[in-house]
Amino acid sequence: MSDVNKTIQKWHASFRKGTDFDSWGQLVEAIDEYQILARQLQKEVQSTNSSEFTEEQKKTLGKIATCLEMRSASLQCTQSKEDFKLEELKKLETIIQNILTYNKEFPFDVQPVPLRKILAPGEEENLELEEEEEEDAAAGAGSTEAFPPRAPGTLLPRLPSEPGMTLLTLKIEKIGLKDAGQCIDPYMTISVKDLNGVDVNPMQDTPVASRKEDTYIHFSVDVEIQRHVEKLPKGAAIFFEFKHYKPKKRFTSTKCFAFMEMDEIKPGPMVIELYKKPTDFKRKKLQLLTKKQLYLHLHQTLHKDS
């Protein structure tokens, strides 16, 4: 079997896995699978290497990724006006299977996600050096400004409660940055990593921030940690990566990151320090972003089912 056929087979298996979870009512697992597959398809669409797919086939893959994200958004927001049903999504299965020969009109009027380069952690560093001075020069105090409405992020619902177990909700209130007013489409990626930097939970992205004001970008969004506190591995940490879009380079960049460790889990407000990129998930070589009094502001809520 050729490499391209193996890739298609892998995509099809992931699609079936997601729709199976969806039909069984395992929504957290379905959302996770849909988002993983959507990212894989987007990566193929954005690949500039010698590709096995034509531009028309890439466009179709991009539309499938959009539909996966729409279904994921529908599962996360039961009040969504643009509900994308499981039955509709299942119509795409044969298109994925036969992507190399598919030549009909796409069944839904959707567009591929706008082209934004997806980079591995650290890969963006080489592309950004020349922009750092420009950003510092352009950084101002910022102004009070609301962001236009954007598609929802990839936040997951709270897990079902279990007797004697504790769930953690983290409200991301705001982040302080000297150039807050210059950040385009800012959002946070939240992940839980063990001591080796390996994911413990599915990663989650917040929606784009609600507004920016002076040196603050406001999120005011709840993040449900996808594991009971008692089941989190010893030495794990919750990471918050602040990301924003760079139109000149056409990619989304990590600007800085923060983290909290397990012994910091307690109800109430907290502020945590910001560190320079690249994100150091092993917490070995940490460099503060700034000496100024600028932090990530959080509020923790613990839910215990007695």
Coordinates of C-alpha atoms in Angstrom, one line a residue:
M1 CA 0.0 0.0 0.0
S2 CA 1.4 3.4 -1.0
D3 CA 2.1 6.1 1.6
V4 CA -0.8 8.3 0.4
N5 CA -3.3 5.4 0.7
K6 CA -2.0 4.7 4.2
T7 CA -2.6 8.3 5.1
I8 CA -6.2 8.2 3.7
Q9 CA -6.9 5.0 5.6
K10 CA -5.6 6.6 8.8
W11 CA -7.9 9.7 8.2
H12 CA -10.9 7.4 7.5
A13 CA -10.2 5.4 10.7
S14 CA -10.1 8.6 12.7
F15 CA -13.3 9.9 11.1
R16 CA -15.1 6.6 11.9
K17 CA -13.8 6.7 15.5
G18 CA -15.1 10.3 16.0
T19 CA -18.5 9.6 14.5
D20 CA -18.8 6.4 16.6
F21 CA -18.1 8.3 19.8
D22 CA -20.6 10.9 18.6
S23 CA -23.3 8.4 18.0
W24 CA -22.7 6.7 21.4
G25 CA -23.0 10.1 23.2
Q26 CA -19.3 10.2 24.2
L27 CA -19.1 13.9 23.3
V28 CA -15.8 14.7 24.9
E29 CA -14.0 11.9 23.0
A30 CA -15.9 12.8 19.8
I31 CA -14.8 16.5 20.0
D32 CA -11.2 15.4 20.7
E33 CA -11.1 13.1 17.7
Y34 CA -12.8 15.6 15.3
Q35 CA -10.3 18.3 16.3
I36 CA -7.2 16.0 15.9
L37 CA -8.4 15.0 12.4
A38 CA -9.3 18.6 11.4
R39 CA -5.7 19.6 12.3
Q40 CA -4.2 16.7 10.3
L41 CA -6.2 17.7 7.3
Q42 CA -5.4 21.4 7.7
K43 CA -1.7 20.5 7.9
E44 CA -1.9 18.6 4.6
V45 CA -3.8 21.5 3.0
Q46 CA -1.1 23.9 4.1
S47 CA 1.8 21.7 3.2
T48 CA 4.2 23.3 0.7
N49 CA 6.2 20.1 0.2
S50 CA 5.7 17.8 -2.7
S51 CA 2.1 16.7 -2.1
E52 CA 0.3 13.6 -3.3
F53 CA -2.9 15.7 -3.5
T54 CA -4.0 18.2 -6.2
E55 CA -5.0 21.7 -5.3
E56 CA -8.7 20.8 -5.8
Q57 CA -8.3 17.8 -3.5
K58 CA -6.7 20.0 -0.9
K59 CA -9.6 22.4 -1.2
T60 CA -12.0 19.4 -0.5
L61 CA -9.9 18.3 2.5
G62 CA -10.0 21.9 3.8
K63 CA -13.8 21.9 3.6
I64 CA -14.0 18.6 5.4
A65 CA -11.8 20.1 8.2
T66 CA -14.3 23.0 8.4
C67 CA -17.2 20.6 8.7
L68 CA -15.4 18.7 11.5
E69 CA -14.8 22.0 13.4
M70 CA -18.5 22.9 12.9
R71 CA -19.7 19.6 14.3
S72 CA -17.2 20.0 17.2
A73 CA -18.6 23.5 17.9
S74 CA -22.2 22.2 17.8
L75 CA -21.4 19.6 20.4
Q76 CA -19.8 22.2 22.7
C77 CA -22.5 24.8 22.4
T78 CA -26.0 23.3 22.5
Q79 CA -27.5 26.8 21.8
S80 CA -25.5 27.1 18.6
K81 CA -27.6 28.6 15.8
E82 CA -25.4 27.0 13.1
D83 CA -26.1 23.4 14.3
F84 CA -24.2 20.9 12.1
K85 CA -25.7 17.4 12.6
L86 CA -24.0 14.1 12.8
E87 CA -26.1 12.8 9.9
E88 CA -24.7 15.6 7.8
L89 CA -21.1 14.9 8.8
K90 CA -21.5 11.2 8.0
K91 CA -22.1 12.1 4.3
L92 CA -18.4 13.0 4.2
E93 CA -17.1 9.5 5.0
T94 CA -17.2 8.3 1.3
I95 CA -15.5 11.6 0.2
I96 CA -12.5 10.9 2.6
Q97 CA -12.3 7.3 1.5
N98 CA -12.3 8.3 -2.2
I99 CA -10.5 11.7 -2.0
L100 CA -8.1 10.7 -4.9
T101 CA -11.0 10.1 -7.3
Y102 CA -13.8 12.3 -5.9
N103 CA -14.9 14.9 -8.5
K104 CA -18.4 15.8 -7.5
E105 CA -19.6 19.1 -6.0
F106 CA -19.0 19.3 -2.2
P107 CA -22.3 18.6 -0.4
F108 CA -22.2 21.7 1.9
D109 CA -21.7 25.3 1.2
V110 CA -18.6 25.8 3.4
Q111 CA -15.1 27.3 2.9
P112 CA -11.8 25.9 4.0
V113 CA -10.4 27.4 7.1
P114 CA -8.3 30.5 6.1
L115 CA -4.7 29.6 5.4
R116 CA -2.6 30.0 8.5
K117 CA 0.7 28.3 8.8
I118 CA 0.9 25.6 11.4
L119 CA 4.3 25.4 13.0
A120 CA 5.9 23.0 15.4
P121 CA 7.0 24.4 18.8
G122 CA 10.2 26.3 18.4
E123 CA 10.0 26.3 14.6
E124 CA 8.5 29.8 14.6
E125 CA 11.6 31.2 16.4
N126 CA 13.6 31.6 13.2
L127 CA 10.8 33.3 11.4
E128 CA 10.1 35.8 14.1
L129 CA 13.5 37.3 15.0
E130 CA 13.3 40.1 12.5
E131 CA 9.9 41.1 13.8
E132 CA 10.7 41.5 17.5
E133 CA 12.2 45.0 17.1
E134 CA 9.3 46.1 15.0
E135 CA 6.9 44.9 17.6
D136 CA 8.7 46.6 20.4
A137 CA 8.7 49.9 18.4
A138 CA 5.0 49.6 17.6
A139 CA 4.0 48.6 21.2
G140 CA 1.9 51.3 22.8
A141 CA -0.3 51.5 25.8
G142 CA -3.1 50.1 23.8
S143 CA -6.7 51.3 23.8
T144 CA -10.1 50.0 24.8
E145 CA -11.3 48.0 21.9
A146 CA -13.6 45.0 21.3
F147 CA -12.6 42.2 19.0
P148 CA -15.1 41.2 16.2
P149 CA -17.0 38.0 16.8
R150 CA -15.0 34.9 16.0
A151 CA -15.7 31.1 15.7
P152 CA -15.7 29.4 19.1
G153 CA -12.5 27.8 20.4
T154 CA -12.1 24.1 21.3
L155 CA -13.1 24.3 25.0
L156 CA -14.6 21.1 26.4
P157 CA -17.5 20.6 28.7
R158 CA -17.1 19.7 32.4
L159 CA -16.6 16.0 33.1
P160 CA -19.4 14.1 34.9
S161 CA -18.9 14.2 38.7
E162 CA -17.8 11.1 40.7
P163 CA -18.3 10.6 44.4
G164 CA -15.4 11.8 46.5
M165 CA -13.6 13.2 43.4
T166 CA -12.7 16.9 42.6
L167 CA -13.1 18.7 39.3
L168 CA -11.3 22.0 38.6
T169 CA -12.7 25.0 36.6
L170 CA -10.1 27.6 35.7
K171 CA -11.5 31.0 34.7
I172 CA -8.9 32.9 32.6
E173 CA -9.7 36.5 33.4
K174 CA -7.0 38.5 31.7
I175 CA -3.3 38.7 30.8
G176 CA -1.1 41.7 31.2
L177 CA 1.3 42.6 28.2
K178 CA 3.1 45.8 27.4
D179 CA 2.0 45.6 23.8
A180 CA -1.5 44.2 24.4
G181 CA -3.0 46.7 21.9
Q182 CA -0.9 45.2 19.1
C183 CA -2.0 41.6 19.4
I184 CA -4.3 40.3 16.6
D185 CA -6.8 37.4 17.2
P186 CA -5.2 36.6 20.6
Y187 CA -6.2 33.3 22.3
M188 CA -4.9 30.8 24.8
T189 CA -4.0 27.1 24.4
I190 CA -4.4 25.2 27.7
S191 CA -2.8 21.8 28.2
V192 CA -1.9 19.5 31.1
K193 CA 1.6 17.9 30.9
D194 CA 3.5 15.4 33.1
L195 CA 7.1 16.0 34.2
N196 CA 8.3 14.7 30.8
G197 CA 6.1 17.2 28.9
V198 CA 3.7 14.6 27.7
D199 CA 0.0 15.5 27.4
V200 CA -2.2 14.2 30.2
N201 CA -5.4 15.7 28.8
P202 CA -6.7 16.9 25.4
M203 CA -5.4 20.4 24.6
Q204 CA -8.0 23.2 24.6
D205 CA -8.1 26.5 22.8
T206 CA -10.1 29.5 24.1
P207 CA -12.1 31.6 21.7
V208 CA -10.4 34.8 20.6
A209 CA -10.2 37.3 23.6
S210 CA -13.3 39.4 24.2
R211 CA -11.6 42.8 24.5
K212 CA -8.3 44.6 25.1
E213 CA -7.9 47.5 27.4
D214 CA -4.6 49.4 28.1
T215 CA -2.0 46.7 29.0
Y216 CA -4.6 43.9 29.4
I217 CA -6.3 41.4 27.1
H218 CA -9.5 40.1 28.7
F219 CA -10.7 36.6 28.2
S220 CA -13.3 36.0 31.0
V221 CA -13.7 32.3 29.9
D222 CA -14.0 29.1 31.9
V223 CA -11.8 26.1 31.1
E224 CA -12.8 22.7 32.4
I225 CA -9.8 20.5 33.3
Q226 CA -10.5 17.1 31.7
R227 CA -9.4 14.9 34.6
H228 CA -10.3 14.7 38.3
V229 CA -7.7 16.5 40.4
E230 CA -7.0 13.3 42.4
K231 CA -6.1 11.5 39.1
L232 CA -3.6 14.1 37.9
P233 CA -0.1 12.6 37.9
K234 CA 2.4 13.8 40.5
G235 CA 4.5 16.6 39.2
A236 CA 2.1 17.5 36.4
A237 CA 1.4 21.2 35.5
I238 CA -1.3 23.1 33.7
F239 CA 0.2 25.3 30.9
F240 CA -1.3 28.4 29.3
E241 CA 0.2 29.5 26.0
F242 CA -0.7 32.9 24.7
K243 CA -1.0 33.0 20.9
H244 CA -1.7 35.7 18.4
Y245 CA -1.7 36.0 14.6
K246 CA 1.1 37.7 12.6
P247 CA -0.2 38.9 9.3
K248 CA 3.2 39.7 7.8
K249 CA 4.4 36.1 8.3
R250 CA 0.9 34.6 7.9
F251 CA 1.2 32.3 10.9
T252 CA -0.1 32.1 14.5
S253 CA 2.7 32.6 17.0
T254 CA 3.2 31.8 20.7
K255 CA 4.1 35.0 22.4
C256 CA 4.6 33.7 25.9
F257 CA 3.4 31.1 28.4
A258 CA 2.6 30.5 32.0
F259 CA 2.0 27.4 34.1
M260 CA 0.6 26.3 37.5
E261 CA 1.7 23.2 39.4
M262 CA -0.5 20.8 41.3
D263 CA 0.3 22.3 44.8
E264 CA -1.1 25.6 43.5
I265 CA -4.6 24.1 43.0
K266 CA -6.8 25.9 45.5
P267 CA -10.1 27.8 45.2
G268 CA -10.0 31.6 44.6
P269 CA -8.1 34.1 42.5
M270 CA -4.4 33.8 41.6
V271 CA -1.8 35.5 39.4
I272 CA 1.0 33.6 37.7
E273 CA 4.2 34.8 36.0
L274 CA 4.7 34.9 32.3
Y275 CA 7.7 33.3 30.6
K276 CA 9.5 33.8 27.3
K277 CA 8.9 31.4 24.4
P278 CA 9.5 28.7 23.3
T279 CA 7.2 26.9 25.7
D280 CA 9.3 24.8 28.1
F281 CA 6.9 21.9 29.0
K282 CA 9.7 20.3 31.2
R283 CA 10.2 23.5 33.2
K284 CA 14.0 23.3 33.0
K285 CA 15.1 26.6 31.4
L286 CA 12.6 29.3 32.4
Q287 CA 13.1 33.0 31.5
L288 CA 10.7 35.6 32.7
L289 CA 9.0 37.6 29.9
T290 CA 9.3 40.9 31.7
K291 CA 10.4 42.6 35.0
K292 CA 7.2 44.6 34.9
Q293 CA 4.2 43.8 37.1
L294 CA 2.3 42.0 34.3
Y295 CA 0.8 38.5 34.9
L296 CA -1.8 36.0 33.9
H297 CA -4.9 36.4 36.1
L298 CA -6.9 33.3 36.9
H299 CA -9.7 32.2 39.3
Q300 CA -10.0 28.6 40.4
T301 CA -13.2 26.8 41.4
L302 CA -13.2 23.3 42.8
H303 CA -16.2 21.0 42.4
K304 CA -16.3 18.1 44.9
D305 CA -19.1 15.5 44.8
S306 CA -19.6 14.2 48.3

